[in-house]
Every structure is written in structure tokens, then in C-alpha cells.
GROMACS .gro file of C-alpha atoms in nm:
model
  448
    1MET     CA    1  15.707   6.601   4.484
    2PRO     CA    2  15.717   6.250   4.635
    3ARG     CA    3  15.383   6.107   4.738
    4SER     CA    4  15.512   6.046   5.095
    5TYR     CA    5  15.559   6.424   5.148
    6LEU     CA    6  15.202   6.493   5.031
    7LYS     CA    7  15.066   6.240   5.275
    8THR     CA    8  15.272   6.395   5.556
    9ASP     CA    9  15.135   6.746   5.478
   10GLU     CA   10  14.779   6.619   5.467
   11ALA     CA   11  14.823   6.441   5.794
   12ARG     CA   12  14.972   6.754   5.954
   13ASP     CA   13  14.688   6.972   5.824
   14ALA     CA   14  14.432   6.723   5.949
   15THR     CA   15  14.597   6.720   6.292
   16GLU     CA   16  14.599   7.102   6.311
   17MET     CA   17  14.236   7.121   6.201
   18LYS     CA   18  14.141   6.863   6.460
   19TYR     CA   19  14.322   7.060   6.729
   20LEU     CA   20  14.151   7.386   6.629
   21LEU     CA   21  13.809   7.223   6.631
   22ALA     CA   22  13.876   7.068   6.970
   23SER     CA   23  13.986   7.407   7.107
   24LYS     CA   24  13.675   7.581   6.973
   25ILE     CA   25  13.450   7.311   7.117
   26ARG     CA   26  13.624   7.339   7.454
   27ARG     CA   27  13.591   7.719   7.459
   28ARG     CA   28  13.227   7.695   7.360
   29LYS     CA   29  13.159   7.445   7.638
   30GLU     CA   30  13.328   7.680   7.887
   31GLU     CA   31  13.116   7.975   7.765
   32ILE     CA   32  12.798   7.770   7.798
   33HIS     CA   33  12.902   7.649   8.143
   34ASN     CA   34  12.983   8.004   8.261
   35TYR     CA   35  12.653   8.133   8.124
   36ILE     CA   36  12.462   7.859   8.307
   37LEU     CA   37  12.643   7.946   8.632
   38GLU     CA   38  12.570   8.318   8.592
   39ARG     CA   39  12.208   8.249   8.508
   40ARG     CA   40  12.173   8.014   8.803
   41ALA     CA   41  12.326   8.276   9.036
   42GLU     CA   42  12.085   8.539   8.903
   43ILE     CA   43  11.787   8.310   8.961
   44HIS     CA   44  11.902   8.227   9.315
   45LYS     CA   45  11.950   8.597   9.385
   46ARG     CA   46  11.596   8.676   9.275
   47ILE     CA   47  11.461   8.384   9.480
   48ARG     CA   48  11.641   8.511   9.792
   49TYR     CA   49  11.510   8.863   9.728
   50ARG     CA   50  11.150   8.747   9.692
   51ARG     CA   51  11.179   8.511   9.989
   52HIS     CA   52  11.311   8.800  10.198
   53LEU     CA   53  11.012   9.015  10.104
   54PHE     CA   54  10.765   8.734  10.166
   55LEU     CA   55  10.904   8.650  10.510
   56ASN     CA   56  10.901   9.014  10.615
   57TYR     CA   57  10.549   9.059  10.483
   58ARG     CA   58  10.422   8.746  10.662
   59SER     CA   59  10.583   8.848  10.990
   60THR     CA   60  10.466   9.211  10.992
   61ARG     CA   61  10.140   9.231  10.794
   62THR     CA   62  10.156   9.611  10.794
   63ILE     CA   63   9.876   9.823  10.658
   64PRO     CA   64   9.920  10.045  10.348
   65SER     CA   65  10.165  10.333  10.371
   66PRO     CA   66  10.033  10.597  10.613
   67ASP     CA   67  10.054  10.972  10.606
   68GLU     CA   68  10.371  11.115  10.757
   69GLU     CA   69  10.176  11.265  11.049
   70ASP     CA   70  10.039  10.922  11.150
   71LEU     CA   71  10.371  10.734  11.153
   72GLN     CA   72  10.415  10.763  11.530
   73SER     CA   73  10.156  10.490  11.594
   74HIS     CA   74  10.337  10.221  11.394
   75VAL     CA   75  10.535   9.949  11.570
   76PRO     CA   76  10.907   9.965  11.477
   77ILE     CA   77  11.044   9.673  11.273
   78LEU     CA   78  11.367   9.513  11.385
   79ALA     CA   79  11.661   9.593  11.157
   80ASP     CA   80  11.746   9.320  10.907
   81PRO     CA   81  12.048   9.416  10.697
   82ASP     CA   82  12.047   9.093  10.496
   83TRP     CA   83  11.903   9.224  10.171
   84TRP     CA   84  12.098   9.549  10.170
   85GLU     CA   85  12.433   9.424  10.296
   86ARG     CA   86  12.451   9.080  10.130
   87VAL     CA   87  12.237   9.114   9.819
   88VAL     CA   88  12.255   9.477   9.703
   89MET     CA   89  12.609   9.569   9.803
   90THR     CA   90  12.768   9.239   9.697
   91GLU     CA   91  12.553   9.082   9.427
   92PHE     CA   92  12.373   9.360   9.239
   93GLY     CA   93  12.481   9.405   8.878
   94PRO     CA   94  12.431   9.714   8.657
   95GLU     CA   95  12.079   9.611   8.552
   96ASP     CA   96  11.979   9.549   8.914
   97TRP     CA   97  12.083   9.901   9.014
   98LEU     CA   98  11.885  10.052   8.727
   99ASP     CA   99  11.578   9.840   8.801
  100LYS     CA  100  11.564   9.912   9.175
  101PHE     CA  101  11.710  10.264   9.200
  102HIS     CA  102  11.698  10.400   8.840
  103VAL     CA  103  12.061  10.511   8.867
  104THR     CA  104  12.394  10.336   8.823
  105ARG     CA  105  12.610  10.219   9.112
  106ASP     CA  106  12.864  10.489   9.017
  107ILE     CA  107  12.606  10.764   9.065
  108PHE     CA  108  12.499  10.608   9.395
  109LEU     CA  109  12.862  10.617   9.514
  110LEU     CA  110  12.892  10.975   9.386
  111LEU     CA  111  12.587  11.078   9.590
  112SER     CA  112  12.729  10.904   9.896
  113ALA     CA  113  13.055  11.095   9.865
  114LYS     CA  114  12.891  11.433   9.794
  115LEU     CA  115  12.631  11.407  10.073
  116LYS     CA  116  12.866  11.276  10.339
  117PRO     CA  117  12.946  11.621  10.487
  118GLN     CA  118  12.575  11.669  10.561
  119LEU     CA  119  12.465  11.310  10.625
  120GLU     CA  120  12.749  11.093  10.748
  121GLN     CA  121  12.486  10.894  10.934
  122VAL     CA  122  12.128  10.951  11.037
  123TYR     CA  123  12.021  10.911  11.399
  124ILE     CA  124  11.652  10.836  11.455
  125GLU     CA  125  11.560  10.975  11.797
  126GLN     CA  126  11.234  10.784  11.827
  127SER     CA  127  11.393  10.440  11.794
  128GLY     CA  128  11.744  10.530  11.906
  129GLN     CA  129  11.873  10.374  11.584
  130THR     CA  130  12.164  10.493  11.369
  131ILE     CA  131  12.130  10.431  10.995
  132THR     CA  132  12.431  10.438  10.767
  133LEU     CA  133  12.453  10.702  10.496
  134GLU     CA  134  12.447  10.446  10.214
  135ARG     CA  135  12.130  10.276  10.335
  136CYS     CA  136  11.963  10.610  10.394
  137ILE     CA  137  12.040  10.725  10.038
  138ALA     CA  138  11.925  10.392   9.897
  139MET     CA  139  11.586  10.419  10.069
  140ALA     CA  140  11.543  10.775   9.944
  141LEU     CA  141  11.638  10.682   9.586
  142MET     CA  142  11.396  10.389   9.582
  143ARG     CA  143  11.119  10.613   9.716
  144LEU     CA  144  11.188  10.881   9.454
  145SER     CA  145  11.239  10.648   9.159
  146THR     CA  146  10.966  10.389   9.210
  147SER     CA  147  10.726  10.568   9.446
  148THR     CA  148  10.749  10.264   9.674
  149GLU     CA  149  10.535  10.290   9.987
  150TYR     CA  150  10.701  10.361  10.321
  151CYS     CA  151  10.582  10.034  10.474
  152PHE     CA  152  10.739   9.833  10.189
  153LEU     CA  153  11.070  10.020  10.224
  154SER     CA  154  11.056   9.956  10.599
  155GLU     CA  155  11.021   9.582  10.541
  156LEU     CA  156  11.283   9.572  10.268
  157PHE     CA  157  11.556   9.764  10.452
  158GLY     CA  158  11.464   9.648  10.803
  159VAL     CA  159  11.414   9.993  10.959
  160PRO     CA  160  11.109  10.149  11.125
  161ILE     CA  161  10.865  10.341  10.907
  162PRO     CA  162  10.936  10.678  11.077
  163ALA     CA  163  11.305  10.623  11.006
  164VAL     CA  164  11.233  10.569  10.635
  165CYS     CA  165  11.035  10.891  10.620
  166GLN     CA  166  11.306  11.085  10.803
  167CYS     CA  167  11.574  10.948  10.571
  168VAL     CA  168  11.379  11.050  10.260
  169ARG     CA  169  11.333  11.401  10.397
  170GLU     CA  170  11.694  11.448  10.507
  171VAL     CA  171  11.840  11.311  10.183
  172CYS     CA  172  11.620  11.544   9.975
  173GLU     CA  173  11.721  11.842  10.189
  174ALA     CA  174  12.089  11.748  10.162
  175ILE     CA  175  12.064  11.714   9.782
  176ILE     CA  176  11.911  12.062   9.759
  177LEU     CA  177  12.164  12.214   9.998
  178LEU     CA  178  12.484  12.053   9.868
  179LEU     CA  179  12.421  11.950   9.508
  180LYS     CA  180  12.201  12.227   9.370
  181PRO     CA  181  12.492  12.478   9.366
  182LEU     CA  182  12.697  12.221   9.171
  183TYR     CA  183  12.444  12.089   8.921
  184MET     CA  184  12.174  12.357   8.883
  185GLN     CA  185  12.279  12.718   8.847
  186LEU     CA  186  12.142  13.027   8.678
  187PRO     CA  187  12.356  13.091   8.370
  188ALA     CA  188  12.621  13.354   8.431
  189ASP     CA  189  12.646  13.656   8.198
  190HIS     CA  190  12.920  13.493   7.991
  191GLU     CA  191  12.713  13.172   7.958
  192LEU     CA  192  12.398  13.332   7.819
  193GLU     CA  193  12.535  13.357   7.467
  194GLU     CA  194  12.653  12.994   7.482
  195HIS     CA  195  12.305  12.880   7.588
  196ALA     CA  196  12.150  13.080   7.305
  197GLU     CA  197  12.386  12.934   7.045
  198GLN     CA  198  12.312  12.579   7.161
  199PHE     CA  199  11.939  12.642   7.137
  200ARG     CA  200  11.970  12.791   6.788
  201THR     CA  201  12.178  12.495   6.673
  202LEU     CA  202  11.958  12.222   6.824
  203TRP     CA  203  11.612  12.377   6.799
  204GLY     CA  204  11.640  12.650   6.537
  205PHE     CA  205  11.529  12.939   6.760
  206PRO     CA  206  11.773  13.233   6.801
  207HIS     CA  207  11.845  13.429   7.121
  208CYS     CA  208  11.662  13.167   7.330
  209ILE     CA  209  11.828  13.053   7.654
  210GLY     CA  210  11.553  12.826   7.785
  211VAL     CA  211  11.196  12.701   7.789
  212ILE     CA  212  10.963  12.742   8.086
  213ASP     CA  213  10.663  12.531   8.190
  214SER     CA  214  10.488  12.385   8.496
  215LEU     CA  215  10.435  12.027   8.608
  216HIS     CA  216  10.146  11.920   8.834
  217ILE     CA  217  10.249  11.648   9.082
  218PRO     CA  218   9.959  11.432   9.210
  219VAL     CA  219   9.921  11.424   9.589
  220LYS     CA  220   9.674  11.271   9.830
  221SER     CA  221   9.410  11.503   9.971
  222PRO     CA  222   9.599  11.727  10.216
  223SER     CA  223   9.459  11.787  10.562
  224THR     CA  224   9.451  12.165  10.513
  225ASP     CA  225   9.399  12.401  10.220
  226THR     CA  226   9.216  12.128  10.030
  227GLN     CA  227   9.038  12.374   9.805
  228ASP     CA  228   9.362  12.543   9.694
  229CYS     CA  229   9.519  12.212   9.591
  230TRP     CA  230   9.243  12.125   9.343
  231ASN     CA  231   9.355  12.182   8.983
  232GLN     CA  232   9.129  12.225   8.683
  233ARG     CA  233   9.145  11.851   8.608
  234GLY     CA  234   8.978  11.777   8.941
  235TRP     CA  235   9.265  11.625   9.141
  236HIS     CA  236   9.498  11.754   9.411
  237SER     CA  237   9.842  11.861   9.301
  238VAL     CA  238  10.158  12.047   9.393
  239VAL     CA  239  10.308  12.249   9.107
  240LEU     CA  240  10.672  12.254   8.999
  241GLN     CA  241  10.794  12.533   8.768
  242GLY     CA  242  11.104  12.452   8.566
  243VAL     CA  243  11.328  12.614   8.306
  244VAL     CA  244  11.550  12.393   8.088
  245ASN     CA  245  11.823  12.464   7.837
  246ALA     CA  246  11.855  12.326   7.485
  247GLN     CA  247  11.980  11.989   7.615
  248GLY     CA  248  11.694  11.937   7.860
  249THR     CA  249  11.894  12.027   8.172
  250PHE     CA  250  11.722  12.234   8.441
  251TRP     CA  251  11.884  12.565   8.529
  252ASP     CA  252  11.600  12.701   8.742
  253VAL     CA  253  11.320  12.532   8.938
  254CYS     CA  254  11.080  12.630   9.213
  255SER     CA  255  10.813  12.417   9.373
  256GLY     CA  256  10.544  12.406   9.639
  257PHE     CA  257  10.266  12.598   9.464
  258THR     CA  258   9.910  12.472   9.499
  259GLY     CA  259   9.733  12.311   9.205
  260SER     CA  260   9.480  12.594   9.172
  261MET     CA  261   9.749  12.851   9.080
  262ASP     CA  262   9.793  12.931   8.711
  263ASP     CA  263  10.130  12.936   8.536
  264MET     CA  264  10.160  13.315   8.520
  265THR     CA  265  10.087  13.362   8.890
  266ILE     CA  266  10.354  13.105   8.973
  267LEU     CA  267  10.604  13.279   8.747
  268GLN     CA  268  10.535  13.620   8.905
  269SER     CA  269  10.584  13.463   9.250
  270SER     CA  270  10.928  13.327   9.161
  271GLU     CA  271  11.273  13.481   9.175
  272LEU     CA  272  11.303  13.421   8.801
  273TRP     CA  273  11.043  13.692   8.735
  274THR     CA  274  11.229  13.944   8.951
  275MET     CA  275  11.557  13.868   8.779
  276ALA     CA  276  11.408  13.897   8.430
  277GLU     CA  277  11.221  14.220   8.507
  278GLN     CA  278  11.542  14.374   8.637
  279GLY     CA  279  11.717  14.308   8.306
  280GLY     CA  280  11.890  13.982   8.401
  281PHE     CA  281  11.851  13.846   8.045
  282CYS     CA  282  12.003  14.153   7.875
  283SER     CA  283  12.373  14.141   7.803
  284GLN     CA  284  12.565  14.467   7.796
  285PRO     CA  285  12.590  14.571   7.522
  286PRO     CA  286  12.282  14.383   7.391
  287LYS     CA  287  12.339  14.124   7.121
  288GLU     CA  288  12.188  14.195   6.783
  289LEU     CA  289  11.941  14.004   6.568
  290MET     CA  290  11.895  14.123   6.209
  291GLY     CA  291  12.081  14.442   6.297
  292LEU     CA  292  11.864  14.528   6.599
  293PRO     CA  293  11.954  14.495   6.970
  294LEU     CA  294  11.770  14.212   7.140
  295GLY     CA  295  11.791  14.059   7.486
  296PHE     CA  296  11.788  13.686   7.548
  297LEU     CA  297  11.454  13.506   7.550
  298LEU     CA  298  11.254  13.232   7.718
  299LEU     CA  299  10.982  13.038   7.538
  300GLY     CA  300  10.649  12.952   7.701
  301ASP     CA  301  10.301  12.826   7.619
  302VAL     CA  302   9.965  13.006   7.618
  303GLY     CA  303   9.955  13.004   7.999
  304TYR     CA  304  10.205  13.293   8.008
  305SER     CA  305  10.165  13.657   7.910
  306LEU     CA  306  10.382  13.799   7.633
  307GLN     CA  307  10.693  13.977   7.764
  308THR     CA  308  10.996  14.128   7.593
  309TRP     CA  309  11.193  13.834   7.737
  310LEU     CA  310  10.918  13.566   7.723
  311LEU     CA  311  10.759  13.470   7.392
  312LYS     CA  312  10.456  13.256   7.316
  313CYS     CA  313  10.267  13.164   6.999
  314TYR     CA  314  10.016  13.384   6.822
  315PRO     CA  315   9.658  13.284   6.908
  316PRO     CA  316   9.537  13.019   6.658
  317LEU     CA  317   9.319  13.252   6.451
  318SER     CA  318   9.217  13.203   6.089
  319ASN     CA  319   9.371  13.531   5.974
  320LEU     CA  320   9.732  13.460   6.075
  321THR     CA  321   9.986  13.560   5.814
  322PRO     CA  322  10.222  13.294   5.671
  323GLN     CA  323  10.505  13.452   5.871
  324GLN     CA  324  10.307  13.424   6.195
  325GLN     CA  325  10.219  13.065   6.120
  326THR     CA  326  10.587  12.987   6.060
  327PHE     CA  327  10.674  13.156   6.388
  328ASN     CA  328  10.420  12.939   6.571
  329VAL     CA  329  10.564  12.625   6.415
  330GLN     CA  330  10.918  12.720   6.520
  331LEU     CA  331  10.817  12.811   6.873
  332ASN     CA  332  10.610  12.495   6.922
  333HIS     CA  333  10.911  12.296   6.802
  334GLY     CA  334  11.123  12.466   7.070
  335LEU     CA  335  10.865  12.384   7.340
  336LYS     CA  336  10.922  12.014   7.280
  337VAL     CA  337  11.248  12.028   7.475
  338ILE     CA  338  11.066  12.080   7.806
  339GLU     CA  339  10.789  11.835   7.713
  340ASN     CA  340  11.054  11.569   7.657
  341THR     CA  341  11.238  11.670   7.976
  342PHE     CA  342  10.927  11.645   8.195
  343GLN     CA  343  10.851  11.305   8.042
  344ARG     CA  344  11.197  11.170   8.121
  345LEU     CA  345  11.188  11.332   8.466
  346LYS     CA  346  10.861  11.159   8.559
  347ALA     CA  347  10.969  10.830   8.403
  348ARG     CA  348  11.294  10.805   8.601
  349TRP     CA  349  11.155  10.962   8.922
  350GLN     CA  350  10.807  10.815   8.941
  351CYS     CA  351  10.718  10.982   9.271
  352LEU     CA  352  10.631  11.279   9.046
  353HIS     CA  353  10.388  11.071   8.840
  354ASN     CA  354  10.209  10.848   9.090
  355ARG     CA  355   9.986  10.996   9.358
  356ASN     CA  356  10.228  11.090   9.635
  357ASP     CA  357  10.120  11.018   9.993
  358SER     CA  358  10.382  11.240  10.159
  359ASN     CA  359  10.281  11.577  10.297
  360VAL     CA  360  10.286  11.879  10.067
  361ASP     CA  361  10.606  12.026  10.212
  362LEU     CA  362  10.800  11.705  10.154
  363VAL     CA  363  10.655  11.656   9.803
  364SER     CA  364  10.787  12.002   9.713
  365LYS     CA  365  11.138  11.910   9.832
  366MET     CA  366  11.121  11.574   9.655
  367ALA     CA  367  11.034  11.751   9.328
  368VAL     CA  368  11.333  11.987   9.347
  369ALA     CA  369  11.564  11.700   9.449
  370CYS     CA  370  11.444  11.494   9.150
  371CYS     CA  371  11.527  11.781   8.912
  372ILE     CA  372  11.879  11.800   9.057
  373LEU     CA  373  11.919  11.422   9.025
  374HIS     CA  374  11.793  11.450   8.665
  375ASN     CA  375  12.078  11.694   8.594
  376ILE     CA  376  12.331  11.465   8.762
  377CYS     CA  377  12.216  11.173   8.544
  378ASN     CA  378  12.247  11.394   8.234
  379VAL     CA  379  12.597  11.511   8.325
  380HIS     CA  380  12.721  11.158   8.394
  381ASN     CA  381  12.532  10.994   8.103
  382SER     CA  382  12.337  10.756   8.325
  383PRO     CA  383  12.145  10.503   8.110
  384PHE     CA  384  11.774  10.569   8.058
  385LYS     CA  385  11.542  10.272   8.006
  386GLU     CA  386  11.253  10.333   7.768
  387GLU     CA  387  11.041  10.085   7.963
  388TRP     CA  388  11.018  10.347   8.239
  389VAL     CA  389  10.821  10.566   7.998
  390GLU     CA  390  10.562  10.290   7.957
  391VAL     CA  391  10.460  10.344   8.320
  392LEU     CA  392  10.346  10.696   8.227
  393SER     CA  393  10.078  10.550   7.999
  394GLN     CA  394   9.899  10.424   8.312
  395ASN     CA  395   9.796  10.779   8.391
  396GLU     CA  396   9.521  10.830   8.645
  397CYS     CA  397   9.605  11.201   8.675
  398PRO     CA  398   9.647  11.363   8.330
  399GLN     CA  399   9.818  11.700   8.328
  400PRO     CA  400   9.586  12.003   8.319
  401THR     CA  401   9.540  12.162   7.977
  402ASP     CA  402   9.711  12.492   7.905
  403VAL     CA  403   9.462  12.776   7.953
  404PRO     CA  404   9.523  13.118   7.789
  405THR     CA  405   9.628  13.367   8.053
  406VAL     CA  406   9.411  13.660   8.155
  407TYR     CA  407   9.717  13.874   8.229
  408ILE     CA  408   9.787  14.171   8.003
  409ASP     CA  409  10.078  14.137   7.761
  410ASP     CA  410  10.368  14.380   7.775
  411PRO     CA  411  10.293  14.640   7.503
  412ASN     CA  412  10.659  14.640   7.395
  413ALA     CA  413  10.671  14.263   7.351
  414GLU     CA  414  10.487  14.247   7.018
  415ALA     CA  415  10.777  14.422   6.846
  416VAL     CA  416  11.007  14.143   6.968
  417ARG     CA  417  10.774  13.874   6.840
  418SER     CA  418  10.743  14.055   6.505
  419LEU     CA  419  11.121  14.065   6.475
  420LEU     CA  420  11.134  13.688   6.518
  421CYS     CA  421  10.862  13.656   6.251
  422SER     CA  422  11.087  13.850   6.017
  423TYR     CA  423  11.381  13.627   6.111
  424PHE     CA  424  11.191  13.314   6.008
  425ASP     CA  425  11.056  13.479   5.691
  426PRO     CA  426  11.292  13.408   5.397
  427PHE     CA  427  11.167  13.720   5.215
  428PRO     CA  428  11.126  13.995   5.478
  429THR     CA  429  10.992  14.333   5.372
  430SER     CA  430  11.072  14.539   5.680
  431SER     CA  431  11.189  14.500   6.036
  432PRO     CA  432  11.007  14.639   6.340
  433VAL     CA  433  11.172  14.893   6.567
  434LEU     CA  434  11.249  14.737   6.900
  435PRO     CA  435  11.249  14.913   7.236
  436VAL     CA  436  11.603  14.955   7.368
  437PRO     CA  437  11.657  14.709   7.658
  438GLU     CA  438  11.703  14.885   7.990
  439PRO     CA  439  12.020  14.806   8.184
  440PRO     CA  440  11.978  14.603   8.505
  441GLN     CA  441  11.857  14.811   8.800
  442MET     CA  442  12.119  14.854   9.068
  443ASP     CA  443  12.051  14.855   9.438
  444SER     CA  444  12.234  15.063   9.696
  445ALA     CA  445  12.509  14.803   9.720
  446GLY     CA  446  12.579  14.829   9.348
  447THR     CA  447  12.452  14.480   9.262
  448GLY     CA  448  12.183  14.378   9.013
   0.00000   0.00000   0.00000
């Protein structure tokens, strides 16, 4: 090949290489420039946010968040929509929504759409002010997720303190009224077997449809019934009872019990107890385990009495058989699902972890609303930030220890527990005879 052609090819290759390098350098410069602009915008946004808080704080100098009963004496703050309208609604990115509200913008918009029939707008009679649905929901979410004081929310959103408190209450009530039927339901008869199969697959325990436990929510000293709100750890609390499925989703909750009540008393005071005692966990015909009919089960800790539908571990005695020890290991493993759920619940909705200064009635509604929001986040795969869990390590109010119940066990329940021991024993010798589950009792209307 002539030398002139070789020189032409080399020159062409050099030109192409030069062009490619120039293009890469240009693209890289554009990326760096765009990053600097985004970073600068983020910094300016944070500066405006902090300046807004500082100016409001300097102009108002409000005292720490008061009790709900004392809010009437506070001077209303003039509305200032700057932060909400210009910063949140126009400039907040995904991380900002998670940091300030612990949910995504999509879930916020979902809540706005679902709650609109009940709360299109909130009218505050005391101030004669109308607050939009979106701002009302945003204040409630920030209160639930970060336990922010009412006076801070008042300054941040530019509304009077009584209006903030009313918004939190009405949003919680609307969530319970409108969203609980959609996102938290007792499993129907045809769903019980599906729940049990999921629990066996994920946690290795057969015939189990859920785990039950109680959560103590710290509250300030209430004005009445102070003695009843003391728990065994020596702090005031409101108790939430919850039941979760294998995936850590609540399907039954009840709240509002005083901190002095034990787990078994709370259970017997709930509708769940009535349903279970009337055979609500027994399918017809009953499903079988190792050839014997067996109803569906809940798992609980030592605070509950043994029932044919509620199992707990054998007492930690030195003479437990290997089969009983294996049963305890399997059941304790299953209990972790509600331990993990309560941890994530408190981490995302920190009003349940920090000492709550709302009145007891509102704390109870906030707790139920947080459980419903927990389910909504699970259904829609809302991101969960592990740094929220770190807040739980700063624990001024540790949960009370589980105390063995003084209630008498159901005499028929030991046969059920023995059957499960045989199930976990790879070399069973015999199976216990189980009592035949009674069909659900029917009332005069023919319903269970």
C-alpha cells in the first residue's frame, strides 16, 4: 500500500480521536456545570428555609408547645404561605419529602385525593381562617413523623397554634374513617389460609395468621387518671395493641388503654377477643395439621394466657424436653415479625416514640392513624431510611418488660401446643388428641 494512503488513514484516525476526546470533555464539563447548579440551588433552598424559620422565631418568640387545652390563650400568627407554597410545593425533591414528612410526594398526593371527601378544606372557627387540604395534611404528617411541636409547626406553616392542633386531629380522624376500611381489614374466611401459608413460608410456623403484642406510647402527665397511666417502667403511657401478618402489615389495632393495664386485660377488652372466642379463627371444615383438625393461630409473648387460638412459649424451666425447646425457638422466631414492625412504625412515625404532649384521646387516634399510614407505605413500597431507626437509640422511655400473666390458661390449649411440638420434632412418637373446634356461635340474625 502506498505510503501516502497510510498517512491519510493515520491523519483521519487522529482527527476522529481528537473529536471524540473533545466531545467527552465537553459532556463532562456540562455534567460538572449542571451538578454545580443543582448543588447551588439546593444550598440556596436550605438557606431560604432556615432564614424563614429564624425570622418567624425572632418575630414570635413563642413558648414551648402547650397542652391542647391551653391553646386558647395563644396569640394567632399571621398566615405566611411562603415556605409551603414556594419551597415545598415547587422545590422539594424526593429526599426533601422523606426528610420532612417521612413519605414520598406520591403518597402525599394519594392521601390528599383519598381524604378530600372528608376534608376538602378545614375552617378554623376561632380565627375565621380556611386552611387548604394539602397544607392541613402536611402539618399532620410532620407532627406524626417527626413529633414536631405545635408552636414550631405554627411558625413554619404560618397558621395559629389552635389551627395546627385541629388539623392534626381532623386528619387523623379522616384517615381512620376513610382509609382504615381500605388498608386495614380483618382477614376474610377465604384469606385465612393465605395468611397462614405466607407465615409458614416466611417464618416457619404453620397455621399462624398473625402475631399480637402491645406498644406503650409515652405521653406527658395527663390532667386526670394520672395513676392509671403509670406503667411498670415508671412513666405515663397510652397502650396500642396490634396484630400483624407475616409481612409486618397490621390487620387489627386498638388503642387508648392506660399504661397500667396488662396485655391480657387489653386483649380481653378488644373486639379481637370476642371474635376469636366465637370461633372466628376456625375455618369450616377445619384445616388439618399432621392429620388432626386445627384452627388458625395467633402467636404472643408471656404476657398472654394460653388459648386454643393463641400460643406462647413454654416457661423457661430447666426440665424442658428437646421438643419443647425447639418449639420455643420457632415461636420466638415468629415473634420477631411484630418486634420489627413496631420498630419501623416508631422510626417512621416518631410521635409514638417521643413523649407526646397531646391529650390522651388524640394520642390514641394518632397511634391508629400511624398504623394505617404504615400499611399504606408498605403497600406502595415507600422508601424507609435506616437513619430513622437511629433516633430510637435515644430512648428516654424504654418499653416495659413482658410480665407473665396471672390469667388461667385454657385447659384445652396445651394439646394444641403439644401438636406443634410434634410438628417441629423430626422424630415424633405420638400425636396428642385435639379438642374439636366449635363452629362460630350464631346470633338471632344468623350472623357470627
